[in-house]
N, CA, C and O of each residue as an XYZ file, in Angstrom:
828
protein
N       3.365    -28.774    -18.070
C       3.350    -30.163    -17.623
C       1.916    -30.595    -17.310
O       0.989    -29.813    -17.102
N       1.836    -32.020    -17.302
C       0.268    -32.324    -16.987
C       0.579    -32.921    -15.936
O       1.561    -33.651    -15.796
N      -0.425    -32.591    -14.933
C      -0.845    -33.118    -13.669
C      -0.839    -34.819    -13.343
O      -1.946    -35.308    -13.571
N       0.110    -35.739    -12.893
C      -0.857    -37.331    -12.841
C      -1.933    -37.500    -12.192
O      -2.355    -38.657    -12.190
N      -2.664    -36.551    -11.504
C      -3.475    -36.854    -10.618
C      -4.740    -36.062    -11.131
O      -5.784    -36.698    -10.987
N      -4.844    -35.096    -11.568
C      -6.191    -34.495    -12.484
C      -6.039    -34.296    -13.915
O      -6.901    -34.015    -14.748
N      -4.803    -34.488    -14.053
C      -4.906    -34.307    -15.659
C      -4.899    -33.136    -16.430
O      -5.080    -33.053    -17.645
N      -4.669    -32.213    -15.605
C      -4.737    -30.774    -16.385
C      -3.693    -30.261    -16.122
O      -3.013    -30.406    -15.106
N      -3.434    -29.387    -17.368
C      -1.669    -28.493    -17.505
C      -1.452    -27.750    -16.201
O      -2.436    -27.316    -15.603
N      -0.199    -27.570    -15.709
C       0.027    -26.627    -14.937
C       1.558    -26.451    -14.903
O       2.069    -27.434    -15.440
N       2.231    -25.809    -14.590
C       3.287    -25.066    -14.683
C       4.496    -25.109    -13.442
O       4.369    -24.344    -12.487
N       5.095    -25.589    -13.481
C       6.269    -25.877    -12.262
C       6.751    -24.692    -12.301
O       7.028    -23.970    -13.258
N       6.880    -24.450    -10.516
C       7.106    -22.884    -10.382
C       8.979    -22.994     -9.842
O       9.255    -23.496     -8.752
N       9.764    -22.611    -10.511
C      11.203    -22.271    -10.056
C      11.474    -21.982     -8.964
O      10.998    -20.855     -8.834
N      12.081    -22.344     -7.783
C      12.258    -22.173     -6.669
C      13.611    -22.026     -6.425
O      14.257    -22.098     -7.470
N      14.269    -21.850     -5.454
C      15.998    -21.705     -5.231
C      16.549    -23.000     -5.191
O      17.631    -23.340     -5.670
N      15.630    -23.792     -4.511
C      16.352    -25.092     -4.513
C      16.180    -25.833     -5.556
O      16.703    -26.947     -5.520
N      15.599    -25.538     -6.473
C      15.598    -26.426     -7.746
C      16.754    -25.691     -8.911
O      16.966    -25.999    -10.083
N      17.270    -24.790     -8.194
C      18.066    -23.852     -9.329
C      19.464    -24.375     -8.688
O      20.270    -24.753     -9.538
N      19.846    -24.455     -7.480
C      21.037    -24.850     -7.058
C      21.077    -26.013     -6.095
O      21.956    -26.063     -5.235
N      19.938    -27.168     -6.239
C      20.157    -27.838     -5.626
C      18.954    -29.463     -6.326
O      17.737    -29.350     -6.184
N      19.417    -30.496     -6.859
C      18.929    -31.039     -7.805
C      17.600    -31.806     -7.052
O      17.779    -32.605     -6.132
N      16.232    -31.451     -7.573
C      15.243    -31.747     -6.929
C      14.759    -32.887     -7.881
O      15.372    -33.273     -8.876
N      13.677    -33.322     -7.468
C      12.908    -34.661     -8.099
C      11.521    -34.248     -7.964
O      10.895    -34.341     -6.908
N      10.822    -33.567     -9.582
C       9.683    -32.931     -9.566
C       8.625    -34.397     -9.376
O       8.718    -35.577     -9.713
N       7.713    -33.639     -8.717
C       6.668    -34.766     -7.871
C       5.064    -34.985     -9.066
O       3.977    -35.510     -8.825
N       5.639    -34.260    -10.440
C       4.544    -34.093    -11.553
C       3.127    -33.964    -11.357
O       2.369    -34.487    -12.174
N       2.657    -33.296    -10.319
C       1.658    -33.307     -9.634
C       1.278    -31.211     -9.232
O       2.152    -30.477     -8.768
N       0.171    -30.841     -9.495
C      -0.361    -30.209     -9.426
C      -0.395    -29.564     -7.919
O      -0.706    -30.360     -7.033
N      -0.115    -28.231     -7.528
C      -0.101    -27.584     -6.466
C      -1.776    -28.432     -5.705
O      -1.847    -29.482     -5.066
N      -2.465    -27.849     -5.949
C      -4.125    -27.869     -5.985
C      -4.114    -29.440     -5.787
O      -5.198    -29.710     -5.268
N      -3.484    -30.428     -5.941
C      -3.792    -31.766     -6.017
C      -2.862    -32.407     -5.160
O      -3.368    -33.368     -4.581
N      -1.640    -32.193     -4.877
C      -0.783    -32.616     -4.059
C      -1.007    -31.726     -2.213
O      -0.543    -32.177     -1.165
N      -1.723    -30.604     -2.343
C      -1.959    -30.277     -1.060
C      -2.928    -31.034     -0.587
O      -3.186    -31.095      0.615
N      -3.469    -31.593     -1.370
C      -4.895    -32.602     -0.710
C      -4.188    -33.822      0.192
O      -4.727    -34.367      1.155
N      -3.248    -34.039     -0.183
C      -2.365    -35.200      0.386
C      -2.217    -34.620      2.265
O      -1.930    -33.444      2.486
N      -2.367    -35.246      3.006
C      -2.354    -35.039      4.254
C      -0.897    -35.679      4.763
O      -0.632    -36.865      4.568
N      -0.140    -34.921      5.321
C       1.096    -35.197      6.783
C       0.035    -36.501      7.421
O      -1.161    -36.629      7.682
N       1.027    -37.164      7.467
C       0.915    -38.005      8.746
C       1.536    -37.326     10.381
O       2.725    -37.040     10.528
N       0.821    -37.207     11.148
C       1.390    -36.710     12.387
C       1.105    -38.224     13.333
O       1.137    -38.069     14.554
N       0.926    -39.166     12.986
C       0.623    -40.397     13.992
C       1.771    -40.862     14.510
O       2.833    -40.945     13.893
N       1.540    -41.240     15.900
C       2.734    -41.703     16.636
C       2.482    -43.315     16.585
O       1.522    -43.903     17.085
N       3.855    -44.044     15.674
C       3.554    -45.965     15.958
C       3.845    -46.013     17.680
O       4.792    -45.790     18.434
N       2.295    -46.483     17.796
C       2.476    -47.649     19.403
C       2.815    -49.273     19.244
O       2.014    -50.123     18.856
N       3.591    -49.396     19.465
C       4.491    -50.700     19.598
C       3.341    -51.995     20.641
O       3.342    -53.218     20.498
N       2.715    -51.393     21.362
C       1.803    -52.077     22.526
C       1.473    -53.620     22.222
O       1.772    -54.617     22.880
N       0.637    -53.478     20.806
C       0.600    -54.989     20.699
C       1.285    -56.205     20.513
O       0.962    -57.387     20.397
N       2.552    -55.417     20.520
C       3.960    -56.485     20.347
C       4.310    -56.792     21.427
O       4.721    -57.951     21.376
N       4.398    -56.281     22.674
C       4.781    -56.517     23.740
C       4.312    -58.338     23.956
O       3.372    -58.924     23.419
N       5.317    -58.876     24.901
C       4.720    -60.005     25.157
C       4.672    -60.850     23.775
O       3.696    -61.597     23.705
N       5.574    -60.869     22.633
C       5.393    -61.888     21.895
C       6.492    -61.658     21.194
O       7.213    -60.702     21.480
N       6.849    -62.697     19.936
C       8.037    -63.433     19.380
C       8.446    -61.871     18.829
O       9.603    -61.718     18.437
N       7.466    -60.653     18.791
C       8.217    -59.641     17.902
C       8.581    -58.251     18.465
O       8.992    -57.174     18.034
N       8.132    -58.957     19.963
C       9.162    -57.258     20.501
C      10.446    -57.060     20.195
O      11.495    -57.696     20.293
N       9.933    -55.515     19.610
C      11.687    -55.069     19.568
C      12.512    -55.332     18.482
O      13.706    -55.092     18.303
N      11.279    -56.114     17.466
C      11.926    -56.529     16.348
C      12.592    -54.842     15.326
O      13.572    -54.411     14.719
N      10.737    -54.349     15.903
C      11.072    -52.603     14.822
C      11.698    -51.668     16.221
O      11.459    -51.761     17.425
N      12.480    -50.868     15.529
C      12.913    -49.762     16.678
C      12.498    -48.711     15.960
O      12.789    -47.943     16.877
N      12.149    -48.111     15.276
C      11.009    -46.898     14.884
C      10.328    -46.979     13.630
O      11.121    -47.228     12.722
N       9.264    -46.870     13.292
C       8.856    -45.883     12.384
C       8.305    -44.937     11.887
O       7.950    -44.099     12.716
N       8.012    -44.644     10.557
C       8.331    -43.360     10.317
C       7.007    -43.717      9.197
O       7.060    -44.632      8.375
N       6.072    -42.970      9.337
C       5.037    -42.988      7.865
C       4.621    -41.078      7.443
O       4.171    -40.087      8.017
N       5.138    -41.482      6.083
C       4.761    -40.089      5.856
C       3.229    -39.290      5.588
O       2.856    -38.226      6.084
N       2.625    -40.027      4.803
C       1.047    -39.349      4.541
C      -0.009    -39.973      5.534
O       0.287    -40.929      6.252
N      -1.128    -39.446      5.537
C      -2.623    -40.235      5.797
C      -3.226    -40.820      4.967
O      -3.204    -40.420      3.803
N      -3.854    -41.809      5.301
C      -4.766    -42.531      4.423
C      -5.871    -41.872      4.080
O      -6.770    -42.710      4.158
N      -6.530    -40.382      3.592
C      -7.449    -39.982      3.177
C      -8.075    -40.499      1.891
O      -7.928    -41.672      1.546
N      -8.775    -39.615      1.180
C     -10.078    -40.091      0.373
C      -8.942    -40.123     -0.981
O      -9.175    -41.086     -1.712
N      -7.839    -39.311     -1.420
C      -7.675    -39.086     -2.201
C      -6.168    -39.828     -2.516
O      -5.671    -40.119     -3.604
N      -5.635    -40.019     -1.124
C      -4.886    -41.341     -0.936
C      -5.185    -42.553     -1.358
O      -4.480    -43.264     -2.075
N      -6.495    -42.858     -0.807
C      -7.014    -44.009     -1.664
C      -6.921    -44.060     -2.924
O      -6.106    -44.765     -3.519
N      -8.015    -43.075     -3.622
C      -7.829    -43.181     -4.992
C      -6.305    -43.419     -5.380
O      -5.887    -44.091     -6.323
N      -5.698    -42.833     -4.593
C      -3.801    -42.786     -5.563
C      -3.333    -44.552     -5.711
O      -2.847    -45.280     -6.576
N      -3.726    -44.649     -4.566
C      -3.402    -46.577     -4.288
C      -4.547    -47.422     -5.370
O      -4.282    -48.348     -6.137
N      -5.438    -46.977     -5.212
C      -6.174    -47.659     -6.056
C      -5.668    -47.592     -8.056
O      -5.642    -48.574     -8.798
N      -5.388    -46.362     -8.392
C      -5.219    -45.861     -9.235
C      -3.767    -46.626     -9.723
O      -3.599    -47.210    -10.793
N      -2.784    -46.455     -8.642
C      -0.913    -47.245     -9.015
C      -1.454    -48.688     -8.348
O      -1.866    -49.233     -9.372
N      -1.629    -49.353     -7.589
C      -1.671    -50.250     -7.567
C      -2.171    -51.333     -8.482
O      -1.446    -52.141     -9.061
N      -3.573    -51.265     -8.560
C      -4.504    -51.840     -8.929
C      -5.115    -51.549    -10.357
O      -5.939    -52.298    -10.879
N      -4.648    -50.422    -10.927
C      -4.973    -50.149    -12.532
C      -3.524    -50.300    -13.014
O      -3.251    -50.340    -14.213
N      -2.525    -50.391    -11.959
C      -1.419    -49.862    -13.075
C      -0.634    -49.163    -13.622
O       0.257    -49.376    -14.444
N      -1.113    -48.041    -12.978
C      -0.129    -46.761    -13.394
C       0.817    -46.311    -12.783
O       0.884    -45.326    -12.047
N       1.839    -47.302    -13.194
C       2.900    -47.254    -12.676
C       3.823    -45.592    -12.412
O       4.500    -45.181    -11.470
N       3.444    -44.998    -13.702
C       3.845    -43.610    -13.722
C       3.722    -42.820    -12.661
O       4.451    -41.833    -12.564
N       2.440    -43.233    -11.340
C       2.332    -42.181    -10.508
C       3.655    -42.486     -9.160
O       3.816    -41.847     -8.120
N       4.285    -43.450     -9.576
C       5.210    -43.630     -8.708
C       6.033    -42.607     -8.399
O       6.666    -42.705     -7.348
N       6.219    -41.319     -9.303
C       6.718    -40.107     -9.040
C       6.039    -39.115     -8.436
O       6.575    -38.008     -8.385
N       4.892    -39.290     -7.933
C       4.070    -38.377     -7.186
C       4.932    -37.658     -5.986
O       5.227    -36.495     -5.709
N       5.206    -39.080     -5.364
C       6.184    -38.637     -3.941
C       7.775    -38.972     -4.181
O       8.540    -39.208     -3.246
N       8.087    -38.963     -5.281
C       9.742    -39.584     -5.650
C      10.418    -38.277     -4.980
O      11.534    -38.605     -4.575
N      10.062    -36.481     -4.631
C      11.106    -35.790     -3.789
C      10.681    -35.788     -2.500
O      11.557    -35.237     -1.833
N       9.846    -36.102     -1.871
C       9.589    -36.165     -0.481
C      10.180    -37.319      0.227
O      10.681    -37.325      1.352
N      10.012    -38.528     -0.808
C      10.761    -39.803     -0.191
C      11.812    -39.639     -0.344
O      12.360    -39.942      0.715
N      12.790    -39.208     -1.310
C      14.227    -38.992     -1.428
C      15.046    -38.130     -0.197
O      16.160    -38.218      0.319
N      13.959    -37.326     -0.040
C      14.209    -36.039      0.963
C      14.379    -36.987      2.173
O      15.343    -36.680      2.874
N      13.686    -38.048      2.581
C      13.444    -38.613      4.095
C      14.026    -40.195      4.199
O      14.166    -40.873      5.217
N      14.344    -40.581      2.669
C      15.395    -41.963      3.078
C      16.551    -41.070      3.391
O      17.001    -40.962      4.532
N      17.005    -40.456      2.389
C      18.511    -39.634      1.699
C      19.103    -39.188      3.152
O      20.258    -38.815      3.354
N      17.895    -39.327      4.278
C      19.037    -38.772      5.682
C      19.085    -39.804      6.674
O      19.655    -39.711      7.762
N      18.312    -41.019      6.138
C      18.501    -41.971      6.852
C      19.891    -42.994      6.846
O      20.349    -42.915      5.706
N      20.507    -43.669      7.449
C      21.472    -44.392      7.355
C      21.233    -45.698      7.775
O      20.978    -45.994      8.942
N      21.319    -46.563      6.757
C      21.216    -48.067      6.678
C      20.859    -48.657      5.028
O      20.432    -47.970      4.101
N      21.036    -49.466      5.015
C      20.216    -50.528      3.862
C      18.991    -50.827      3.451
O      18.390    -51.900      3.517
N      18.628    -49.688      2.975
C      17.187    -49.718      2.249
C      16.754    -50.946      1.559
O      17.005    -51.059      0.359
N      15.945    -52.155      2.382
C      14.999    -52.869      2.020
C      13.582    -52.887      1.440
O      12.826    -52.853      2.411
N      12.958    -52.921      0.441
C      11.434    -53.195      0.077
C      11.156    -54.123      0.795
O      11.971    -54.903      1.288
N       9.166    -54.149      1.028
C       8.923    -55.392      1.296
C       8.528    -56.047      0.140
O       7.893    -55.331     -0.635
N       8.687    -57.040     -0.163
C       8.613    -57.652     -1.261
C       7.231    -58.338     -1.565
O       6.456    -58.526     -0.626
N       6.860    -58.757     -2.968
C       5.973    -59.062     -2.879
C       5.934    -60.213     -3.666
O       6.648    -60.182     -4.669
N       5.066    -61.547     -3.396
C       5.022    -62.741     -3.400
C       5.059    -62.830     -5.603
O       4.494    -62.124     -6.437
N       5.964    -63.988     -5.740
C       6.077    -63.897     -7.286
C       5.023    -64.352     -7.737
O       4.995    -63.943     -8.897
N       4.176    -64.915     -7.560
C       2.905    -64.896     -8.153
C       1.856    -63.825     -8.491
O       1.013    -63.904     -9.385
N       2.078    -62.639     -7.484
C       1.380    -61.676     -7.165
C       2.106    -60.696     -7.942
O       1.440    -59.723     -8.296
N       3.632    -60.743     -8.375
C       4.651    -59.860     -9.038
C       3.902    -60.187    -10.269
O       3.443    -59.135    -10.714
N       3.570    -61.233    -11.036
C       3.405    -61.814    -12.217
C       1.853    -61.513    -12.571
O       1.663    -61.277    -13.765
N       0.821    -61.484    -11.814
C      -0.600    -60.466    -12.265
C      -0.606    -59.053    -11.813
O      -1.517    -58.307    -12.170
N       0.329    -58.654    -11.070
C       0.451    -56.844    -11.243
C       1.227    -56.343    -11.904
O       0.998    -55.185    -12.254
N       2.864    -57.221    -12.491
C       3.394    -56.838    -13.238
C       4.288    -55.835    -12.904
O       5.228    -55.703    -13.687
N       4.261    -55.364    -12.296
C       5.637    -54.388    -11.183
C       5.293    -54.403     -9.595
O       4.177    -54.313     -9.084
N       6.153    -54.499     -9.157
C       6.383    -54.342     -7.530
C       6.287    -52.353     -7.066
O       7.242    -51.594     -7.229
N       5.317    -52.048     -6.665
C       4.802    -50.721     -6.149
C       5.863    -50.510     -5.314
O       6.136    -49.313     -5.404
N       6.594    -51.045     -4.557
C       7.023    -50.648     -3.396
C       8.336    -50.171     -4.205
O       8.829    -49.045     -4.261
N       8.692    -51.207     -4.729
C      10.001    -51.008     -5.577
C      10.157    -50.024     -6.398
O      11.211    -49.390     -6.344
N       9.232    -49.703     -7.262
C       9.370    -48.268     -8.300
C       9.149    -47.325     -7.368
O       9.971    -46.419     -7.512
N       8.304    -47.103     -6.352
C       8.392    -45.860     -5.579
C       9.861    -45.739     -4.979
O      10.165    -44.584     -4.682
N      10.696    -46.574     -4.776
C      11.849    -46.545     -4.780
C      12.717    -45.822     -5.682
O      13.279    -44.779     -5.347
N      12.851    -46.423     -6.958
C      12.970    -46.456     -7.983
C      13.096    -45.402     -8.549
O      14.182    -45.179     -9.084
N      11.924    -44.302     -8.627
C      11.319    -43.222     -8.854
C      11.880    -41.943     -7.647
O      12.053    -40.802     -8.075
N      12.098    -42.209     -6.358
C      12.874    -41.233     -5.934
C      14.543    -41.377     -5.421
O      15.188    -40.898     -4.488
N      14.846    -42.287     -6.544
C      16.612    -42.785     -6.820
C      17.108    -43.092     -5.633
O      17.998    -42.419     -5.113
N      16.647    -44.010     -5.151
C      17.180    -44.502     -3.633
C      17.561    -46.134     -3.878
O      16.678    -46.983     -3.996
N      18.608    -46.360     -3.922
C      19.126    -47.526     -3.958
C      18.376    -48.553     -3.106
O      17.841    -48.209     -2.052
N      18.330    -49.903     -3.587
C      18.176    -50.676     -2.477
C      18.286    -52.185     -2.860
O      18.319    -52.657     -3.996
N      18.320    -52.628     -2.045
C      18.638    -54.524     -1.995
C      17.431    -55.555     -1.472
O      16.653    -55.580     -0.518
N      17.685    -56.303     -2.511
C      16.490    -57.610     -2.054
C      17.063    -58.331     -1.509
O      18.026    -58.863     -2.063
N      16.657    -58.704      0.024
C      17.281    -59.630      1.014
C      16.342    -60.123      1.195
O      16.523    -61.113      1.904
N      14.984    -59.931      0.837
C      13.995    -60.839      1.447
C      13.258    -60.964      0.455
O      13.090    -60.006     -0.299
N      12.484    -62.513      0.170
C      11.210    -62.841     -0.252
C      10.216    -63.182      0.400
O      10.395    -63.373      1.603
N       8.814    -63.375     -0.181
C       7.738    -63.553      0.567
C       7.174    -64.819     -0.258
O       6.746    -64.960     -1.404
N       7.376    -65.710      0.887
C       6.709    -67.083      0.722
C       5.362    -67.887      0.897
O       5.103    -69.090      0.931
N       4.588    -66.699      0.998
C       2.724    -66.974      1.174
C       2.154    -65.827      0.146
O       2.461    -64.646      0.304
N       1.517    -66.156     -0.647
C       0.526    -65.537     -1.515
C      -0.401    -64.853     -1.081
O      -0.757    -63.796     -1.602
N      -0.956    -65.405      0.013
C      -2.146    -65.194      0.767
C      -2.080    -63.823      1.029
O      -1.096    -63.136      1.300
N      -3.919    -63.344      0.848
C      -3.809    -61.448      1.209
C      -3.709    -61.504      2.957
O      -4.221    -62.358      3.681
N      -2.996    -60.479      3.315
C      -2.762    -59.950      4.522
C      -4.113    -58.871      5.033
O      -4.698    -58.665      6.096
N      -4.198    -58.412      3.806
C      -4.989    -57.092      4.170
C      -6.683    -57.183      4.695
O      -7.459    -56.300      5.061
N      -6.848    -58.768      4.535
C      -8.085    -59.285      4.961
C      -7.986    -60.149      6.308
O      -8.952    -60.689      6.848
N      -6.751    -60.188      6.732
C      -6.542    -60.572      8.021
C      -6.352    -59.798      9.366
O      -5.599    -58.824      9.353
N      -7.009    -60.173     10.582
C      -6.998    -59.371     11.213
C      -5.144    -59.212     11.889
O      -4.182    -59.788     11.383
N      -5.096    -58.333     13.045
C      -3.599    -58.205     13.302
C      -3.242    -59.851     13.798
O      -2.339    -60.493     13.261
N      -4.290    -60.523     15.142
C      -3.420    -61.465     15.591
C      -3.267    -62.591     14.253
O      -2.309    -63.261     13.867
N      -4.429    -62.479     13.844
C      -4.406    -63.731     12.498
C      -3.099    -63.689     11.670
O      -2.619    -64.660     11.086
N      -2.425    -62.047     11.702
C      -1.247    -61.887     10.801
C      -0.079    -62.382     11.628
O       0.782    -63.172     11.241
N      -0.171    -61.779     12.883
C       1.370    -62.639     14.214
C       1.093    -63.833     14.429
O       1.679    -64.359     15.375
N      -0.187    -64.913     13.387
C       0.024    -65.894     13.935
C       0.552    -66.680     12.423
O       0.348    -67.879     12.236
N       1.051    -66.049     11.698
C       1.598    -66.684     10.483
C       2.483    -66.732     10.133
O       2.897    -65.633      9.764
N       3.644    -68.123      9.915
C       4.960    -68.368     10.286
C       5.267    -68.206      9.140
O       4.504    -68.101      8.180
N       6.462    -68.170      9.153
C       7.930    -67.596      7.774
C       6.676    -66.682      6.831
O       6.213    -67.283      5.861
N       6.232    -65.489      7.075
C       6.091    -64.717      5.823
C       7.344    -64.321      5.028
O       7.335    -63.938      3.858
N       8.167    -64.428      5.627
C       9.536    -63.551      4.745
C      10.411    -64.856      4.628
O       9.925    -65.895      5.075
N      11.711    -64.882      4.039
C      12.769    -65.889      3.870
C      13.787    -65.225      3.551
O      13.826    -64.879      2.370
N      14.739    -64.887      4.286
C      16.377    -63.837      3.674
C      16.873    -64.823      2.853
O      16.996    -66.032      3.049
N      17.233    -63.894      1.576
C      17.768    -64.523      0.195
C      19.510    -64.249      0.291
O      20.446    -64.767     -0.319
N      19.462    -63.401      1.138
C      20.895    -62.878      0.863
C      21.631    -62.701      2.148
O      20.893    -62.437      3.098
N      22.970    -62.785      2.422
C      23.813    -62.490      3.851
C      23.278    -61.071      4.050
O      22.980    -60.204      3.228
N      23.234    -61.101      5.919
C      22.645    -60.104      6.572
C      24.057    -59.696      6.874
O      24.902    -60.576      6.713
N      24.461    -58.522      7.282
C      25.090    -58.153      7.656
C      24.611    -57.418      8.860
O      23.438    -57.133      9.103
N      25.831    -57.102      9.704
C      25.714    -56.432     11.361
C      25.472    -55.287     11.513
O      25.960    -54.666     12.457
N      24.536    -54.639     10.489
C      24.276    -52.921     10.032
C      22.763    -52.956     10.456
O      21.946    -53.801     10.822
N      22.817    -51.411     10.184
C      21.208    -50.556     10.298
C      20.763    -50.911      8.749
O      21.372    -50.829      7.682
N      19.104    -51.447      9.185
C      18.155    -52.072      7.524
C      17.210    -50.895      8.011
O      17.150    -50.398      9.135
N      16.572    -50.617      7.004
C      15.538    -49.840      6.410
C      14.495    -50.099      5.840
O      14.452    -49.699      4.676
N      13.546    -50.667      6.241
C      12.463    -51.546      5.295
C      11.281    -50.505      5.330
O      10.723    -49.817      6.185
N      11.195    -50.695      4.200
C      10.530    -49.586      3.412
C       9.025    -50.294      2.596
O       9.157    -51.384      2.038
N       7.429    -49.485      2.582
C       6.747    -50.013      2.331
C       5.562    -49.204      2.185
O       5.387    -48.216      2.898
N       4.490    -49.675      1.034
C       3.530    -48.305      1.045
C       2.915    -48.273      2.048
O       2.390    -47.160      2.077
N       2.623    -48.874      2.992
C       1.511    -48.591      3.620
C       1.895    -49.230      5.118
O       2.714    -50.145      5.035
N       1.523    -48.962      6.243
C       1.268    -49.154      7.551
C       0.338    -49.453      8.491
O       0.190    -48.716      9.466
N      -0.544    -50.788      8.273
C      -2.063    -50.561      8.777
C      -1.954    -51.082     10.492
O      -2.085    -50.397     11.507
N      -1.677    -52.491     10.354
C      -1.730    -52.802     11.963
C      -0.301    -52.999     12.303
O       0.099    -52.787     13.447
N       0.638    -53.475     11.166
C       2.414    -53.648     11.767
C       2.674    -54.713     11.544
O       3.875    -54.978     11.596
N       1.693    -55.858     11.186
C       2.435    -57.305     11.470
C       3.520    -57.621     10.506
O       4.605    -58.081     10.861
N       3.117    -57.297      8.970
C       4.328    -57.101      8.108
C       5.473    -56.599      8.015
O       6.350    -57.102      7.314
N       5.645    -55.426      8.777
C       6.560    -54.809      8.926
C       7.856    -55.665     10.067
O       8.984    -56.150      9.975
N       6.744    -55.424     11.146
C       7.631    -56.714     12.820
C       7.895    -57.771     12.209
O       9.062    -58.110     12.405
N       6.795    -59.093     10.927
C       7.771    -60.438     10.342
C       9.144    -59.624      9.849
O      10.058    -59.674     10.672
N       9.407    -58.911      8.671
C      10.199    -58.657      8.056
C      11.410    -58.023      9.042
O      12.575    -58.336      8.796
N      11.166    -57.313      9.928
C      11.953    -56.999     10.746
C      12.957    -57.692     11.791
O      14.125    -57.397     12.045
N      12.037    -58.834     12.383
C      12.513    -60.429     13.049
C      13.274    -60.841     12.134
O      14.482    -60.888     12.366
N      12.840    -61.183     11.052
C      13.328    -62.192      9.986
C      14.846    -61.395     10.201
O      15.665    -62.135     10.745
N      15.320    -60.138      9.899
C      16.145    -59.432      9.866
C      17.263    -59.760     10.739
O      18.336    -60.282     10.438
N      16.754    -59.296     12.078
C      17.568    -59.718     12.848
C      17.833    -60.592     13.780
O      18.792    -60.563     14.552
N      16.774    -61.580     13.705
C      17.013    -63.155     13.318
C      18.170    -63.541     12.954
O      18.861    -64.425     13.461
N      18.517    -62.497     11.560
C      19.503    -63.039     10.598
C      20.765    -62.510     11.189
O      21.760    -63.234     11.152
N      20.827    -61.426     11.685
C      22.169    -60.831     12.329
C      21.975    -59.127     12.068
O      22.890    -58.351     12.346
N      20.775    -58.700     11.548
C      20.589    -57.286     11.254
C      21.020    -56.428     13.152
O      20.648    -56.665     14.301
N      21.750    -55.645     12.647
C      21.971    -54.760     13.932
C      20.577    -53.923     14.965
O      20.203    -53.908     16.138
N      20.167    -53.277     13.575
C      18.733    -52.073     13.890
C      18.087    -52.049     12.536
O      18.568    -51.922     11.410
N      16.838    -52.211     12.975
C      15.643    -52.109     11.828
C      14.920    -51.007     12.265
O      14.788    -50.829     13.476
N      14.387    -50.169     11.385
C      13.923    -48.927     11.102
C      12.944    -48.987     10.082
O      13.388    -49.600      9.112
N      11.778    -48.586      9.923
C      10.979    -48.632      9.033
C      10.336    -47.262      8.202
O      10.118    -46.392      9.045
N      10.072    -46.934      7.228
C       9.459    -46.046      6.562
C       8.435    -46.230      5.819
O       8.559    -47.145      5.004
N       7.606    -45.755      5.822
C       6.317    -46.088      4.846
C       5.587    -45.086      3.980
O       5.715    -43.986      4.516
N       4.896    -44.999      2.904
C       4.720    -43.620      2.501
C       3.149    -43.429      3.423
O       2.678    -42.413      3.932
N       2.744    -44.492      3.393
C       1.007    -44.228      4.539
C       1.145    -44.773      5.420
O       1.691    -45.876      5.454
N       0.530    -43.945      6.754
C      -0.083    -44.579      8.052
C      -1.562    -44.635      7.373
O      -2.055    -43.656      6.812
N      -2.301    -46.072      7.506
C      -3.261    -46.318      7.190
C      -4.242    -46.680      8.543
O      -5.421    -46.997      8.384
């Protein structure tokens, strides 16, 4: 097999659980996927306190760090395109929705912005580690987030719009990345705003 991340052959090693238990190879190189760092960060909720979005999130959960080689990966699927590396983490994420319980949401991304990247990242990483999920929400501002600071982001009304009946269940909103929260807390309000029971979040980076 070839590596997505260096490009050179290497050999998937047989394990027990891939013999009696159906895994989702991550096509990625021993040597190249250990570079990937655990997230061990604990989300502090602090700056929510005192405003329209306490309490909107009741946990989350981010799996990697934002290191040097993280970047490149985001830079590399996002922004060139290669959609293919969406299987990098398709058994680790499967492994950590697959025990969660609720309605796996993406955050979505604005159709203008769908239409010059041409696939939704959040969605094929989905996609890619066979985890069902539902579009209940769109995003009704174009505008980049990622150049805004946190309050500039809690001070920006309807980012999200529910497309679809909420129901009185546990949501799951799911998303690459985790930098200050404000995206996550709109989408989460918006939620149960709508009648969502418990929102829970997952992300593949704490950034």
């Amino acid at each position: 097999m070839t590596c997505l991340i260096c490009g050179t052959l290497y050999q998937s090693s047989a394990t027990w659980s891939k013999l009696f238990i159906y895994e989702l190879d991550s096509s990625t190189c021993k040597r190249c996927f250990a570079k990937f760092e655990i997230s061990k960060s604990t989300i502090d909720f602090t700056d929510f306190l005192d405003t329209p979005y306490e309490g909107a999130v009741d946990s989350v959960f981010c799996l990697y760090t934002y290191n040097e080689l993280m970047k490149e990966f985001l830079h590399q699927y996002k922004f060139l395109q290669d959609v293919a590396l969406a299987k990098v983490f398709a058994g680790n994420l499967h492994k950590v929705l697959q025990k969660k319980e609720g309605i796996v949401v993406p955050i979505p991304m604005h159709p203008e912005k769908l239409k010059l990247r041409t696939f939704s990242q959040v969605d094929e990483l989905l996609n890619a580690a066979q985890i069902p999920f539902q579009q209940v929400l769109t995003k009704t501002t174009s505008d980049s987030q990622g150049k805004k600071t946190k309050k500039e982001r809690l001070k920006t009304t309807n980012l999200f719009e529910v497309i679809s009946t909420i129901e009185a269940a546990n949501y799951i909103l799911f998303d690459d990345i985790y930098t200050t929260g404000a995206t996550i807390h709109h989408a989460a309000k918006i939620l149960k705003d709508a009648g969502a029971k418990r929102v829970d979040a997952i992300t593949l980076i704490k950034g």
